[in-house]
XYZ file of C-alpha atoms in Angstrom:
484
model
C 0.000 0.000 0.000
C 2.979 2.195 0.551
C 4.291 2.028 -2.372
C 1.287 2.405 -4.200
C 0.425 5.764 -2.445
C 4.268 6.977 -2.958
C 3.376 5.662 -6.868
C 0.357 7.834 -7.494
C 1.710 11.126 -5.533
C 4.402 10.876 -7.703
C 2.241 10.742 -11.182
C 0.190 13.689 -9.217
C 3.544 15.901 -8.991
C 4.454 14.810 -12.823
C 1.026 15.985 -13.525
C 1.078 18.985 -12.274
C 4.576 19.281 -13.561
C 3.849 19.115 -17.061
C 0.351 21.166 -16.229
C 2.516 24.172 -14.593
C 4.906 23.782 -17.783
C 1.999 24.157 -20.422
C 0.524 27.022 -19.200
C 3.486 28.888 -19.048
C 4.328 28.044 -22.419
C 0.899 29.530 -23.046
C 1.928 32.895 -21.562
C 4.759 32.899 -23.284
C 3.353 32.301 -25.814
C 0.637 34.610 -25.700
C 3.007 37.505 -24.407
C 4.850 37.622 -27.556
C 2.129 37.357 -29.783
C 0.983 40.003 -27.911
C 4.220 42.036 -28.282
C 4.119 41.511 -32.117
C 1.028 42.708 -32.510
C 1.354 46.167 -31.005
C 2.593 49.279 -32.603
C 6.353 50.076 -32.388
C 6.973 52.664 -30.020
C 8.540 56.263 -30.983
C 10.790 58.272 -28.857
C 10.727 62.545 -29.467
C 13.975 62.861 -31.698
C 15.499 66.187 -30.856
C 17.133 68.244 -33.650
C 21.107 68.191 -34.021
C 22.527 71.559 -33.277
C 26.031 72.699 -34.487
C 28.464 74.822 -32.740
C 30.160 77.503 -34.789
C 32.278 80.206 -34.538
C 30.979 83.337 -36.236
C 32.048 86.571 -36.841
C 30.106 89.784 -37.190
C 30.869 91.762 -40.765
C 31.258 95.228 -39.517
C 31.411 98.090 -42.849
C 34.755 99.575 -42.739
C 37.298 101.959 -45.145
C 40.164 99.606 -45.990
C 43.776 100.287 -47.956
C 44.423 97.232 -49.181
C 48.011 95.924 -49.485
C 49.867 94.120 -52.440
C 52.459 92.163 -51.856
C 55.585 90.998 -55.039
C 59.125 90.587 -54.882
C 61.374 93.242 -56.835
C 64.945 93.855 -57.031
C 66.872 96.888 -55.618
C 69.154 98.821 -58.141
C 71.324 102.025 -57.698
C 69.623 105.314 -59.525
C 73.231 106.393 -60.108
C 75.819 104.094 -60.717
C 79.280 105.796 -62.634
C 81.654 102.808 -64.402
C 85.086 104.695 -63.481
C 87.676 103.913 -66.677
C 90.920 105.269 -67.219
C 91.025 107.783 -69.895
C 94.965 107.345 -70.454
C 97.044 104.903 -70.997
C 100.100 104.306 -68.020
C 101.286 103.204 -65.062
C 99.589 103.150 -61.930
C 101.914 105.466 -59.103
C 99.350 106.144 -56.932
C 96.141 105.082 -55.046
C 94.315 106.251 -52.135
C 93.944 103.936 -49.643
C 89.729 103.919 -49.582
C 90.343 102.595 -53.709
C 89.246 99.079 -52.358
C 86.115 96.686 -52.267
C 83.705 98.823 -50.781
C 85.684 101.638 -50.161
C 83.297 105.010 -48.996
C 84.872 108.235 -50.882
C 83.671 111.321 -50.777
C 83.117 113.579 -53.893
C 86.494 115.009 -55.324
C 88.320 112.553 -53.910
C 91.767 111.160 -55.643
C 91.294 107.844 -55.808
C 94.192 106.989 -58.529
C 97.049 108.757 -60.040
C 98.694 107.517 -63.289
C 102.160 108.148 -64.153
C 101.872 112.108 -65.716
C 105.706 111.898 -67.503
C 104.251 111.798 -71.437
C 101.464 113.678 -70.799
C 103.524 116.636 -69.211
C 106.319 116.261 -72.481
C 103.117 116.466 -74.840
C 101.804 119.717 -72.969
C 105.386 121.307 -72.676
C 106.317 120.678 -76.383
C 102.633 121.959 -77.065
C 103.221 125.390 -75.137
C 106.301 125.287 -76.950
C 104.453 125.684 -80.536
C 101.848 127.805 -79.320
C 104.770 130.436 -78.723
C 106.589 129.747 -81.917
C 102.791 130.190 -83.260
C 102.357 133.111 -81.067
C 105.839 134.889 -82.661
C 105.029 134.131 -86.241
C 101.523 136.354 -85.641
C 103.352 139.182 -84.166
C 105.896 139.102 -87.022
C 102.989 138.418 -89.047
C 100.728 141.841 -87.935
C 104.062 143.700 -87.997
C 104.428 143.018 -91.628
C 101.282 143.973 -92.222
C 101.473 147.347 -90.416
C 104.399 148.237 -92.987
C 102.886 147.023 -96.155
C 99.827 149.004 -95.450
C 102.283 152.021 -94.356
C 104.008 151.449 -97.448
C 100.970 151.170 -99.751
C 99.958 154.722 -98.199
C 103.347 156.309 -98.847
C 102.954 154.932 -102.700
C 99.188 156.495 -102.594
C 100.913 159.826 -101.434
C 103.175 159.534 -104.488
C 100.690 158.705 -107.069
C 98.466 161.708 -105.946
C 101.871 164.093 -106.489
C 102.301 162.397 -109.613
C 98.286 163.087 -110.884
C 98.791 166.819 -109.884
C 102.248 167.555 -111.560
C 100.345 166.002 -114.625
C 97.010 168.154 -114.270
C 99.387 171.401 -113.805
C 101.605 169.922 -117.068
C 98.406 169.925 -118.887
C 97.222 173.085 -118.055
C 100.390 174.882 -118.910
C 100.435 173.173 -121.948
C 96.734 174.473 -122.563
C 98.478 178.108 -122.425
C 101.583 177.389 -124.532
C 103.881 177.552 -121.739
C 104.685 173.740 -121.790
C 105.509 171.527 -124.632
C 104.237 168.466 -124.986
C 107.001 166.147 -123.917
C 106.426 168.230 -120.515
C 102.825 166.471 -120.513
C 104.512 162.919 -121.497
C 106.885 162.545 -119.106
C 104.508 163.551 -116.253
C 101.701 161.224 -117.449
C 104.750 158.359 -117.752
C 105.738 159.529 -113.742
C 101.424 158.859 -113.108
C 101.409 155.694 -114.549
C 105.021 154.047 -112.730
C 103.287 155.799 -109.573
C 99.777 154.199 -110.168
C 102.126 150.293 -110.634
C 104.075 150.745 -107.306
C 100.255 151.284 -105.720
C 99.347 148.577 -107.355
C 102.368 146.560 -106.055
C 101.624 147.815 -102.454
C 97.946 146.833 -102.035
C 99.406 142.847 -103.332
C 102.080 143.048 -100.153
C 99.337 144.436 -98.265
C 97.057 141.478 -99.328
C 99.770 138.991 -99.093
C 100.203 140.727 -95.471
C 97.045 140.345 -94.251
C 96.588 136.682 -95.395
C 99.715 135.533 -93.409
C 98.550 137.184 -90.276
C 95.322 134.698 -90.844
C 97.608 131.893 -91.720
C 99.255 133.023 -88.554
C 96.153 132.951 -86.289
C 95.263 129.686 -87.776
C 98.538 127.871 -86.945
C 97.886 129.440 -83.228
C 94.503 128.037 -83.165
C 94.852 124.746 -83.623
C 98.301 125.064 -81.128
C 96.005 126.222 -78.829
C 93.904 123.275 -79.055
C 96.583 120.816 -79.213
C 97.814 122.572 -75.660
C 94.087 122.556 -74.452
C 94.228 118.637 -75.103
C 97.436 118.144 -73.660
C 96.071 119.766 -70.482
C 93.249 117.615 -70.271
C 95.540 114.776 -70.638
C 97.620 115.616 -67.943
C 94.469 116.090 -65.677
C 93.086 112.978 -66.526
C 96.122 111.045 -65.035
C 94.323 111.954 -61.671
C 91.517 109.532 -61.495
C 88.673 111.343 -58.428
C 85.540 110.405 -57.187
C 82.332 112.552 -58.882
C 79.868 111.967 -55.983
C 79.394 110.419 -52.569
C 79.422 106.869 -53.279
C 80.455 102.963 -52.485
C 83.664 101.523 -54.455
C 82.899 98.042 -55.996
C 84.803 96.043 -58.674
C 87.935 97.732 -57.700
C 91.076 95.647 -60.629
C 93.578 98.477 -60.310
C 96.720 97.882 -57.993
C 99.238 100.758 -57.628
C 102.676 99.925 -59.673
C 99.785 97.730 -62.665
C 99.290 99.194 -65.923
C 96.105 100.059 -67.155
C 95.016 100.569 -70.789
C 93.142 103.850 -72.056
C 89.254 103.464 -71.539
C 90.152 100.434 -69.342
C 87.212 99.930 -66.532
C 88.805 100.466 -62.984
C 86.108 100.246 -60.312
C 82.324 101.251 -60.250
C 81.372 104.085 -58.313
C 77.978 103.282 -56.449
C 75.645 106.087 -54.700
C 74.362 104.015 -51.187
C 71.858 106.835 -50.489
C 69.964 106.588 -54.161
C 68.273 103.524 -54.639
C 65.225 102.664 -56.194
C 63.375 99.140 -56.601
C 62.445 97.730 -59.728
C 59.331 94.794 -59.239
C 57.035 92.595 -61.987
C 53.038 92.945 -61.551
C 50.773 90.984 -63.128
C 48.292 93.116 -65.817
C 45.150 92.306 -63.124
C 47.040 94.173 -60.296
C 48.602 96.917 -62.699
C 44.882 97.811 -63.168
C 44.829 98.264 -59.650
C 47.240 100.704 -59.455
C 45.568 103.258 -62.039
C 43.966 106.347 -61.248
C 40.683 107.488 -63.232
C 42.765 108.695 -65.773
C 44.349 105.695 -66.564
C 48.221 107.079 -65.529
C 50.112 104.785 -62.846
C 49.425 106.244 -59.215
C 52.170 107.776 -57.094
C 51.499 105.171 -54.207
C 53.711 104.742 -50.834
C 55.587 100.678 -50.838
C 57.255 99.172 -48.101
C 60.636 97.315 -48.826
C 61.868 94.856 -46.376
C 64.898 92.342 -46.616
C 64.545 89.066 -44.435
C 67.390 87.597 -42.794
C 67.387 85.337 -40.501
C 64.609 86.771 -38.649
C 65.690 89.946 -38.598
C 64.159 92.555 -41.540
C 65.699 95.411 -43.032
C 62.389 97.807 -44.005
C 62.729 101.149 -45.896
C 59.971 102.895 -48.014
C 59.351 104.672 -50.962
C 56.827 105.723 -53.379
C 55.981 104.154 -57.239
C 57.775 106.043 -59.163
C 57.468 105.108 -63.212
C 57.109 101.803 -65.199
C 58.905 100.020 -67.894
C 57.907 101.324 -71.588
C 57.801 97.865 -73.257
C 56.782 94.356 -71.500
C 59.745 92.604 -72.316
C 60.331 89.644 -74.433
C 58.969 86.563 -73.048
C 57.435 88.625 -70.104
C 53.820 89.473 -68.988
C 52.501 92.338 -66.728
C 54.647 95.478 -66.135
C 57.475 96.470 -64.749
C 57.488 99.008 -62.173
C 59.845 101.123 -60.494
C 59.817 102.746 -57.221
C 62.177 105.416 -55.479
C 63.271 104.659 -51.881
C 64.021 106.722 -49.009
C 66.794 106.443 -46.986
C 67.914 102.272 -46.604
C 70.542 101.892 -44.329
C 71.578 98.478 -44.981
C 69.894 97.860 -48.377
C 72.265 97.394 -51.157
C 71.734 97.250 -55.085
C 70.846 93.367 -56.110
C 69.015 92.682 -53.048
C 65.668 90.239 -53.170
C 62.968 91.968 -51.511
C 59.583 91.681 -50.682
C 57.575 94.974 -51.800
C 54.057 95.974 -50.551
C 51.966 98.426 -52.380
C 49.425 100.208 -50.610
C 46.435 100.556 -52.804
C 43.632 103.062 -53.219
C 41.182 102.424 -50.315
C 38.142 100.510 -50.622
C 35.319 101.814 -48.948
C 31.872 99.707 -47.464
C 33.801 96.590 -46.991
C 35.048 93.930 -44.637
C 38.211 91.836 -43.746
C 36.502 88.403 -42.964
C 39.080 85.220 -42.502
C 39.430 83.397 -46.116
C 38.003 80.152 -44.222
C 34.596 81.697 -44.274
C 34.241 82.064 -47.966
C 33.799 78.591 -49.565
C 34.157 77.639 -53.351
C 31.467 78.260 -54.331
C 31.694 82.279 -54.077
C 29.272 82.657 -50.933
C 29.266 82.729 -47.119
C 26.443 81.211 -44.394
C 24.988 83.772 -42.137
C 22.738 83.538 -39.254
C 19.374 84.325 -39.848
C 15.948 83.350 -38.430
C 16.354 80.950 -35.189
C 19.903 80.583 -35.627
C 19.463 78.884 -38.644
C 22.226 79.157 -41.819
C 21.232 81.122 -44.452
C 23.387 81.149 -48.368
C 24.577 84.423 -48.962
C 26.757 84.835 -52.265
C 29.373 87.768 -51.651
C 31.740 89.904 -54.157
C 35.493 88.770 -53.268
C 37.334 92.027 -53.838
C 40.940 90.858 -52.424
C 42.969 88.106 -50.529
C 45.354 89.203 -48.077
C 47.016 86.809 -46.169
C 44.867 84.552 -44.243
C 41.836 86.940 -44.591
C 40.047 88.293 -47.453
C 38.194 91.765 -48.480
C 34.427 91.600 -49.380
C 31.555 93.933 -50.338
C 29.889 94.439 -47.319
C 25.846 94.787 -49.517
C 23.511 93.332 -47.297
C 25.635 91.236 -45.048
C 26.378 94.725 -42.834
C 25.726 93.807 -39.277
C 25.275 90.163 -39.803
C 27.334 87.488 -38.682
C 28.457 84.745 -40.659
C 30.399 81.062 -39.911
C 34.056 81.819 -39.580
C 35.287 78.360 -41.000
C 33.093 76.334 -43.878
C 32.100 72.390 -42.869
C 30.767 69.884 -45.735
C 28.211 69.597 -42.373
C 27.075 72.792 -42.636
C 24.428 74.067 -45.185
C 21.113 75.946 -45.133
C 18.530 75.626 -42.953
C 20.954 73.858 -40.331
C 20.311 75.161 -36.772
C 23.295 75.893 -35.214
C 24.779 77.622 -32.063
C 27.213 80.484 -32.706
C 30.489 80.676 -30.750
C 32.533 83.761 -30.412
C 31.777 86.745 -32.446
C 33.172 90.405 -32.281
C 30.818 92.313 -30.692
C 31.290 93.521 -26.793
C 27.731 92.567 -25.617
C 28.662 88.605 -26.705
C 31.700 88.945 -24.879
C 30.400 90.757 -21.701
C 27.200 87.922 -21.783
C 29.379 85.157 -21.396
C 29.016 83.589 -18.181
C 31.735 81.450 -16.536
C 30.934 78.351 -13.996
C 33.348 76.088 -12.334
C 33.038 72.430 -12.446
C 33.690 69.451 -9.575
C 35.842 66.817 -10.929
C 33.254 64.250 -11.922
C 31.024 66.519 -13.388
C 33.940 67.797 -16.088
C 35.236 63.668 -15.802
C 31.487 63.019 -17.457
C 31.561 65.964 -19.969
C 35.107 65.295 -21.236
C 34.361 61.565 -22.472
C 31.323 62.486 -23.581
C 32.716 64.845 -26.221
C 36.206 62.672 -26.499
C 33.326 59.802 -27.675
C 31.236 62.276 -29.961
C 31.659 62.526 -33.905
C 32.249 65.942 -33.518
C 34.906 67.645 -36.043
C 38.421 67.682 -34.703
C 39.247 70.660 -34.793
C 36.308 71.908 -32.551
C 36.517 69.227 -30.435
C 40.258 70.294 -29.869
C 38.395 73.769 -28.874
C 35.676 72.062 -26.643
C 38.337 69.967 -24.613
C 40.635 72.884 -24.498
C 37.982 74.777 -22.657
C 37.023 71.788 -20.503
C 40.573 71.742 -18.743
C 40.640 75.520 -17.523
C 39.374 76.388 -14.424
C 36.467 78.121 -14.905
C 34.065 76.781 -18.248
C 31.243 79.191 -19.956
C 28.054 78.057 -19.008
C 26.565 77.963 -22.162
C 29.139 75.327 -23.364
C 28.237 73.204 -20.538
C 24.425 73.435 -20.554
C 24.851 72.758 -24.515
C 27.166 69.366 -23.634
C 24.535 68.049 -21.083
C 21.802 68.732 -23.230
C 23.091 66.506 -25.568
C 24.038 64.183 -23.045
C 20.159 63.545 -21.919
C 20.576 65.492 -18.410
């Protein structure tokens, strides 16, 4: 009997068992079915909302600046040469390498021996010249004396014939009377004659006399400048370069000796392309007399001088483009001709425009301002110059507005966004500082070191994160995101 009962409790307990096991397989069961058939459930999505830095386009005056590379040359450069032919006897001791003389300076002498024989034996004819005129003019004083004398004695002559004529007219002379006087006229009348030919012959050897003395003169006028060339001096203020003549050398006439360089005149000769010589035009299409800066960079230190545009090239140049301009410097202390500089040109201003970083135009010729909500708006703008890491635009309609400093392929319009930064003193006097317990800024740094944000404002998020004291707004923004 005992085994019987312990048999059918047993079956009871399996019974139930399996009962227990089938009805909650029917739950189960009934739960999922259940499940299934209800409607998936939604949760609120909340809108993603971009940080940005902006910047506020504020209408301003602006001279922009163009910057080439030119060349620095001397505006007076003299090649010294020596205009005789000898031997080198003397040089000063500045005729070196970069040697600073001063105007009127002897620099070199050459040997003066042939020159000084040439000039004495040329003094020597001009006084041999100068005798040969006085003898000359003396000559002609007596054969001009001497024609006078034979004038005197032709007149006697005439008048013993005019009284022989008339005597003869009253029978008190015969006729050989009238002969022989007319015969004493005519011999008178041939030495006249003969006179005025010595008087002619006179007068042309006193101008064969002033001639010869003439060109003496010259030859002595030549010989003195040859002697005076053999002293070699400096015509102006200037720097020595080149320098090939040693005292005791020869040199050759017309042979180049040195260059004489003028430190204090220098001018800078640059290459613009046609698009910025437009720039530099005035309304009347002549090249503008605009201020440059000049600066030399060496090793970190920069040698700066300035100047104004001065002229430009009158042909291109074969093989070139643009133009050629020149500009005169001021003083340049340090500057010297054949330098590589950097020039900037100041250009006309440009009024109603603004100097926005380059990062904020994109390629597509336009900017995204804030509008409505925070929300980008497509602006296209008028690009009117690049300088540096900024550019110039036409202020139009953007005046007062602010617009995303750096362009993101995750940026567009209509996306909300919250600006950062900004130039205005009301967003920097509204910012609001908090500080931050350790697990509080623990929680907000991995949330953002785990976000998909771009690096480079992550970098700027974090960066904030580790000072002391955090703006609030970042912070509320973060753990917003972060669900509380």
């Amino acid at each position: 009997m005992r085994f019987l009962r312990r048999s059918l409790t047993g079956l009871f307990l399996l019974g139930l068992t399996l009962a227990l096991l089938v009805l909650a397989g029917n739950t189960l069961r009934l739960a999922v079915a259940e499940k299934m058939a209800q409607e998936p459930r939604s949760f609120g999505q909340r809108e993603r909302v971009a940080s940005v830095d902006v910047v506020t386009v504020t209408p301003e005056t602006i001279a922009p600046e163009m910057t080439v590379f030119g060349e620095i040359r001397a505006l007076r450069t003299l090649l010294l040469r020596s205009p005789v032919a000898g031997t080198v006897i003397e040089t000063d001791p500045a005729f070196v390498e970069g040697g600073s003389v001063e105007a009127g300076q002897l620099l070199v002498k050459i040997d003066p021996t042939d020159a000084e024989s040439d000039l004495f034996r040329a003094e020597a004819d001009q006084r041999d010249a100068e005798a040969e005129l006085r003898d000359a003019q003396s000559a002609l004083e007596i054969a001009r004396d001497s024609l006078t004398e034979a004038q005197g004695q032709a007149d006697l002559r005439q008048a013993a014939l005019d009284r022989a004529r008339s005597l003869r007219e009253r029978g008190t002379a015969t006729a050989a009377d009238v002969e022989t006087a007319e015969l004493a006229v005519a011999s008178a009348q041939s030495t006249v004659l003969s006179q005025r030919n010595s008087v002619a012959q006179a007068e042309a050897r006193v101008d064969q006399a002033m001639t010869s003395l003439d060109r003496v003169k010259l030859t002595v006028e030549e010989a003195e400048r040859t002697v005076a060339d053999t002293d070699i001096n400096a015509n102006f203020d200037g720097t020595l370069s080149g320098v090939s003549a040693l005292q005791g050398g020869r040199v050759t006439a017309n042979e180049q000796i040195a260059e004489l360089i003028d430190p204090s005149a220098l001018e800078v000769a640059f290459r613009v392309s046609t698009a910025q010589y437009v720039r530099l035009l005035g309304d009347d299409g002549d090249l503008l007399d605009l201020p440059v800066t000049v600066a030399l960079e060496v090793s970190g230190f920069s040698l700066e001088t300035t100047g104004r545009i001065t002229r430009e090239s009158a042909t291109v140049g074969d093989g070139q483009t643009g133009r050629l301009l020149y500009a005169q410097l001021d003083p340049a202390p340090g500057l010297r001709p054949g330098d590589f500089v950097s020039v900037k040109i100041t250009e006309p201003d440009l009024t109603n425009v603004a100097s926005v970083p380059s990062t904020a135009v994109g390629s597509d010729g336009g900017v995204l301002a804030l509008g409505e909500d925070n929300r980008l708006e497509f602006v296209m703008i008028e690009l009117l110059r690049r300088q540096g890491d900024d550019v110039i635009i036409s202020v139009s309609d953007l005046a007062g507005r602010q617009i995303v400093v750096t362009r993101s392929p995750l940026l567009g319009s209509g996306i909300k966004v919250e600006p950062v930064g900004g130039t205005t003193e009301e967003t920097a006097e509204a910012t609001e500082m908090i500080d931050l317990d350790d697990e509080r800024r623990a929680k907000l740094v991995a949330f953002v070191t785990a976000s998909q944000m771009p690096d480079e404002m992550k970098s700027g998020i974090l960066a904030q994160l580790e000072q002391p004291s955090v703006p609030a707004a970042t912070v509320e923004r973060l753990e917003s995101r972060m669900g509380g």
